């Protein structure tokens, strides 16, 4: 049976704090799908996760929308924040070399990964972020 939890946050700061808390429950290697509309808070959550792993401060984490992959290395894990929003084909996906990033100490945090069935099948954890209103977010974590 897959465990599922739901949390509500009421600000970007609370979402970052939740990400820090979540980091304590994550053990590499992991493939994590981050789902949610634009502006739902996916990168904000990654800020907290990266900070929780000591891989980057929350202020240093930015969206990989245009670079596609950001790497943050901490003492316990290498975090790869990946954004597939602008990747449309399997061929484009292959050029990113994501398989080369999978190591015993890596965590792949993939935004828009649901576009590719392979990531839906291979994911260990799925985190769905929904905007309830301007500040409130519903965060559902499945798989921990």
PDB file of C-alpha atoms in Angstrom:
ATOM      1  CA  UNK A   1       0.000   0.000   0.000  1.00  0.00           C
ATOM      2  CA  UNK A   2       1.326   3.431  -0.941  1.00  0.00           C
ATOM      3  CA  UNK A   3       1.279   6.062   1.772  1.00  0.00           C
ATOM      4  CA  UNK A   4      -0.280   9.423   0.966  1.00  0.00           C
ATOM      5  CA  UNK A   5      -0.237  12.603   3.053  1.00  0.00           C
ATOM      6  CA  UNK A   6      -1.769  16.013   2.462  1.00  0.00           C
ATOM      7  CA  UNK A   7      -0.469  19.291   3.860  1.00  0.00           C
ATOM      8  CA  UNK A   8      -1.671  22.860   3.445  1.00  0.00           C
ATOM      9  CA  UNK A   9       0.674  25.847   3.430  1.00  0.00           C
ATOM     10  CA  UNK A  10      -0.380  29.499   3.554  1.00  0.00           C
ATOM     11  CA  UNK A  11       2.694  31.269   2.190  1.00  0.00           C
ATOM     12  CA  UNK A  12       5.825  30.682   0.158  1.00  0.00           C
ATOM     13  CA  UNK A  13       7.771  30.632   3.433  1.00  0.00           C
ATOM     14  CA  UNK A  14       5.579  27.824   4.799  1.00  0.00           C
ATOM     15  CA  UNK A  15       6.075  25.859   1.577  1.00  0.00           C
ATOM     16  CA  UNK A  16       9.861  26.196   1.962  1.00  0.00           C
ATOM     17  CA  UNK A  17       9.612  25.042   5.590  1.00  0.00           C
ATOM     18  CA  UNK A  18       7.533  22.044   4.506  1.00  0.00           C
ATOM     19  CA  UNK A  19      10.222  21.207   1.915  1.00  0.00           C
ATOM     20  CA  UNK A  20      12.880  21.248   4.658  1.00  0.00           C
ATOM     21  CA  UNK A  21      10.744  18.886   6.751  1.00  0.00           C
ATOM     22  CA  UNK A  22      10.149  16.635   3.760  1.00  0.00           C
ATOM     23  CA  UNK A  23      13.900  16.430   3.062  1.00  0.00           C
ATOM     24  CA  UNK A  24      14.356  14.591   6.366  1.00  0.00           C
ATOM     25  CA  UNK A  25      12.099  11.799   5.031  1.00  0.00           C
ATOM     26  CA  UNK A  26      13.860  11.443   1.664  1.00  0.00           C
ATOM     27  CA  UNK A  27      16.643   8.916   1.175  1.00  0.00           C
ATOM     28  CA  UNK A  28      18.451   8.643  -2.150  1.00  0.00           C
ATOM     29  CA  UNK A  29      18.287   7.288  -4.739  1.00  0.00           C
ATOM     30  CA  UNK A  30      14.877   8.703  -5.637  1.00  0.00           C
ATOM     31  CA  UNK A  31      12.965   9.867  -8.661  1.00  0.00           C
ATOM     32  CA  UNK A  32      10.368  12.403  -7.526  1.00  0.00           C
ATOM     33  CA  UNK A  33       7.668  13.776  -9.815  1.00  0.00           C
ATOM     34  CA  UNK A  34       6.548  17.312  -8.987  1.00  0.00           C
ATOM     35  CA  UNK A  35       3.104  18.015 -10.432  1.00  0.00           C
ATOM     36  CA  UNK A  36       1.153  21.230 -10.495  1.00  0.00           C
ATOM     37  CA  UNK A  37       0.146  24.103 -12.714  1.00  0.00           C
ATOM     38  CA  UNK A  38       2.447  27.028 -13.437  1.00  0.00           C
ATOM     39  CA  UNK A  39       2.830  29.021 -10.228  1.00  0.00           C
ATOM     40  CA  UNK A  40       1.663  26.183  -7.986  1.00  0.00           C
ATOM     41  CA  UNK A  41       4.866  26.282  -5.912  1.00  0.00           C
ATOM     42  CA  UNK A  42       6.983  23.423  -7.277  1.00  0.00           C
ATOM     43  CA  UNK A  43      10.236  25.407  -7.277  1.00  0.00           C
ATOM     44  CA  UNK A  44       9.369  26.918  -3.896  1.00  0.00           C
ATOM     45  CA  UNK A  45       9.074  23.409  -2.482  1.00  0.00           C
ATOM     46  CA  UNK A  46      12.433  22.440  -4.033  1.00  0.00           C
ATOM     47  CA  UNK A  47      13.990  25.470  -2.293  1.00  0.00           C
ATOM     48  CA  UNK A  48      13.105  23.858   1.041  1.00  0.00           C
ATOM     49  CA  UNK A  49      14.198  20.377   0.000  1.00  0.00           C
ATOM     50  CA  UNK A  50      17.600  21.633  -1.213  1.00  0.00           C
ATOM     51  CA  UNK A  51      18.035  23.650   1.987  1.00  0.00           C
ATOM     52  CA  UNK A  52      17.043  20.642   4.089  1.00  0.00           C
ATOM     53  CA  UNK A  53      19.719  18.545   2.399  1.00  0.00           C
ATOM     54  CA  UNK A  54      22.343  21.258   2.883  1.00  0.00           C
ATOM     55  CA  UNK A  55      22.761  21.266  -0.901  1.00  0.00           C
ATOM     56  CA  UNK A  56      21.819  24.938  -1.443  1.00  0.00           C
ATOM     57  CA  UNK A  57      20.232  27.753   0.482  1.00  0.00           C
ATOM     58  CA  UNK A  58      16.610  28.434  -0.389  1.00  0.00           C
ATOM     59  CA  UNK A  59      17.664  31.786  -1.905  1.00  0.00           C
ATOM     60  CA  UNK A  60      20.066  30.065  -4.313  1.00  0.00           C
ATOM     61  CA  UNK A  61      17.465  27.704  -5.803  1.00  0.00           C
ATOM     62  CA  UNK A  62      15.826  28.970  -8.978  1.00  0.00           C
ATOM     63  CA  UNK A  63      13.534  27.486 -11.589  1.00  0.00           C
ATOM     64  CA  UNK A  64      15.317  25.474 -14.293  1.00  0.00           C
ATOM     65  CA  UNK A  65      12.688  26.468 -16.867  1.00  0.00           C
ATOM     66  CA  UNK A  66      15.251  27.602 -19.439  1.00  0.00           C
ATOM     67  CA  UNK A  67      18.376  25.680 -18.363  1.00  0.00           C
ATOM     68  CA  UNK A  68      16.289  22.494 -17.863  1.00  0.00           C
ATOM     69  CA  UNK A  69      18.540  21.059 -15.109  1.00  0.00           C
ATOM     70  CA  UNK A  70      20.000  22.609 -11.951  1.00  0.00           C
ATOM     71  CA  UNK A  71      22.365  20.580  -9.792  1.00  0.00           C
ATOM     72  CA  UNK A  72      22.732  21.086  -6.040  1.00  0.00           C
ATOM     73  CA  UNK A  73      25.271  18.952  -4.158  1.00  0.00           C
ATOM     74  CA  UNK A  74      25.013  18.350  -0.444  1.00  0.00           C
ATOM     75  CA  UNK A  75      26.796  16.048   2.001  1.00  0.00           C
ATOM     76  CA  UNK A  76      24.063  13.351   1.773  1.00  0.00           C
ATOM     77  CA  UNK A  77      22.830  13.707  -1.788  1.00  0.00           C
ATOM     78  CA  UNK A  78      23.127  15.295  -5.204  1.00  0.00           C
ATOM     79  CA  UNK A  79      19.839  16.952  -6.089  1.00  0.00           C
ATOM     80  CA  UNK A  80      18.900  17.473  -9.719  1.00  0.00           C
ATOM     81  CA  UNK A  81      16.019  19.895 -10.222  1.00  0.00           C
ATOM     82  CA  UNK A  82      14.709  19.178 -13.717  1.00  0.00           C
ATOM     83  CA  UNK A  83      12.026  21.059 -15.660  1.00  0.00           C
ATOM     84  CA  UNK A  84      10.560  19.273 -18.681  1.00  0.00           C
ATOM     85  CA  UNK A  85       7.952  21.950 -19.510  1.00  0.00           C
ATOM     86  CA  UNK A  86       9.726  22.857 -22.761  1.00  0.00           C
ATOM     87  CA  UNK A  87      10.702  19.272 -23.647  1.00  0.00           C
ATOM     88  CA  UNK A  88       8.125  17.751 -25.988  1.00  0.00           C
ATOM     89  CA  UNK A  89       9.563  14.603 -27.555  1.00  0.00           C
ATOM     90  CA  UNK A  90      11.372  11.463 -26.422  1.00  0.00           C
ATOM     91  CA  UNK A  91      14.258  12.519 -28.688  1.00  0.00           C
ATOM     92  CA  UNK A  92      14.613  15.867 -26.870  1.00  0.00           C
ATOM     93  CA  UNK A  93      14.405  14.021 -23.560  1.00  0.00           C
ATOM     94  CA  UNK A  94      17.207  11.640 -24.549  1.00  0.00           C
ATOM     95  CA  UNK A  95      19.563  14.553 -25.265  1.00  0.00           C
ATOM     96  CA  UNK A  96      19.348  15.580 -21.591  1.00  0.00           C
ATOM     97  CA  UNK A  97      21.084  12.376 -20.442  1.00  0.00           C
ATOM     98  CA  UNK A  98      18.917  12.005 -17.332  1.00  0.00           C
ATOM     99  CA  UNK A  99      19.830   8.324 -16.995  1.00  0.00           C
ATOM    100  CA  UNK A 100      23.436   9.427 -16.388  1.00  0.00           C
ATOM    101  CA  UNK A 101      22.279  11.370 -13.308  1.00  0.00           C
ATOM    102  CA  UNK A 102      20.862   8.312 -11.543  1.00  0.00           C
ATOM    103  CA  UNK A 103      23.362   7.302  -8.857  1.00  0.00           C
ATOM    104  CA  UNK A 104      23.053   5.819  -5.349  1.00  0.00           C
ATOM    105  CA  UNK A 105      23.256   9.338  -3.862  1.00  0.00           C
ATOM    106  CA  UNK A 106      21.063  11.198  -6.352  1.00  0.00           C
ATOM    107  CA  UNK A 107      17.570  12.585  -6.091  1.00  0.00           C
ATOM    108  CA  UNK A 108      15.895  13.682  -9.305  1.00  0.00           C
ATOM    109  CA  UNK A 109      13.135  16.249  -8.712  1.00  0.00           C
ATOM    110  CA  UNK A 110      11.292  16.401 -12.028  1.00  0.00           C
ATOM    111  CA  UNK A 111       8.750  19.082 -12.898  1.00  0.00           C
ATOM    112  CA  UNK A 112       6.369  18.197 -15.771  1.00  0.00           C
ATOM    113  CA  UNK A 113       7.656  14.615 -15.793  1.00  0.00           C
ATOM    114  CA  UNK A 114       4.111  13.321 -16.222  1.00  0.00           C
ATOM    115  CA  UNK A 115       4.462  14.267 -19.910  1.00  0.00           C
ATOM    116  CA  UNK A 116       6.560  11.111 -20.285  1.00  0.00           C
ATOM    117  CA  UNK A 117       4.986   7.778 -19.226  1.00  0.00           C
ATOM    118  CA  UNK A 118       8.364   6.346 -18.236  1.00  0.00           C
ATOM    119  CA  UNK A 119       8.693   8.803 -15.325  1.00  0.00           C
ATOM    120  CA  UNK A 120       5.171   8.059 -14.124  1.00  0.00           C
ATOM    121  CA  UNK A 121       6.113   4.355 -14.035  1.00  0.00           C
ATOM    122  CA  UNK A 122       9.596   4.823 -12.520  1.00  0.00           C
ATOM    123  CA  UNK A 123       8.813   7.460  -9.902  1.00  0.00           C
ATOM    124  CA  UNK A 124       9.340   6.634  -6.233  1.00  0.00           C
ATOM    125  CA  UNK A 125       7.469   9.667  -4.905  1.00  0.00           C
ATOM    126  CA  UNK A 126       4.896  11.977  -6.437  1.00  0.00           C
ATOM    127  CA  UNK A 127       4.179  15.431  -5.041  1.00  0.00           C
ATOM    128  CA  UNK A 128       1.141  17.298  -6.333  1.00  0.00           C
ATOM    129  CA  UNK A 129       0.858  21.009  -5.553  1.00  0.00           C
ATOM    130  CA  UNK A 130      -2.428  22.834  -6.049  1.00  0.00           C
ATOM    131  CA  UNK A 131      -3.260  26.505  -5.657  1.00  0.00           C
ATOM    132  CA  UNK A 132      -6.196  26.848  -3.296  1.00  0.00           C
ATOM    133  CA  UNK A 133      -6.003  30.658  -3.486  1.00  0.00           C
ATOM    134  CA  UNK A 134      -3.317  33.338  -3.895  1.00  0.00           C
ATOM    135  CA  UNK A 135      -1.329  32.120  -0.892  1.00  0.00           C
ATOM    136  CA  UNK A 136      -2.689  28.729   0.139  1.00  0.00           C
ATOM    137  CA  UNK A 137      -1.309  25.532  -1.392  1.00  0.00           C
ATOM    138  CA  UNK A 138      -2.493  21.950  -1.025  1.00  0.00           C
ATOM    139  CA  UNK A 139       0.493  19.591  -1.164  1.00  0.00           C
ATOM    140  CA  UNK A 140      -0.179  15.889  -1.582  1.00  0.00           C
ATOM    141  CA  UNK A 141       2.780  13.503  -1.202  1.00  0.00           C
ATOM    142  CA  UNK A 142       2.411   9.915  -2.379  1.00  0.00           C
ATOM    143  CA  UNK A 143       4.977   7.184  -1.985  1.00  0.00           C
ATOM    144  CA  UNK A 144       6.875   7.925   1.224  1.00  0.00           C
TER     145      UNK A 144
END
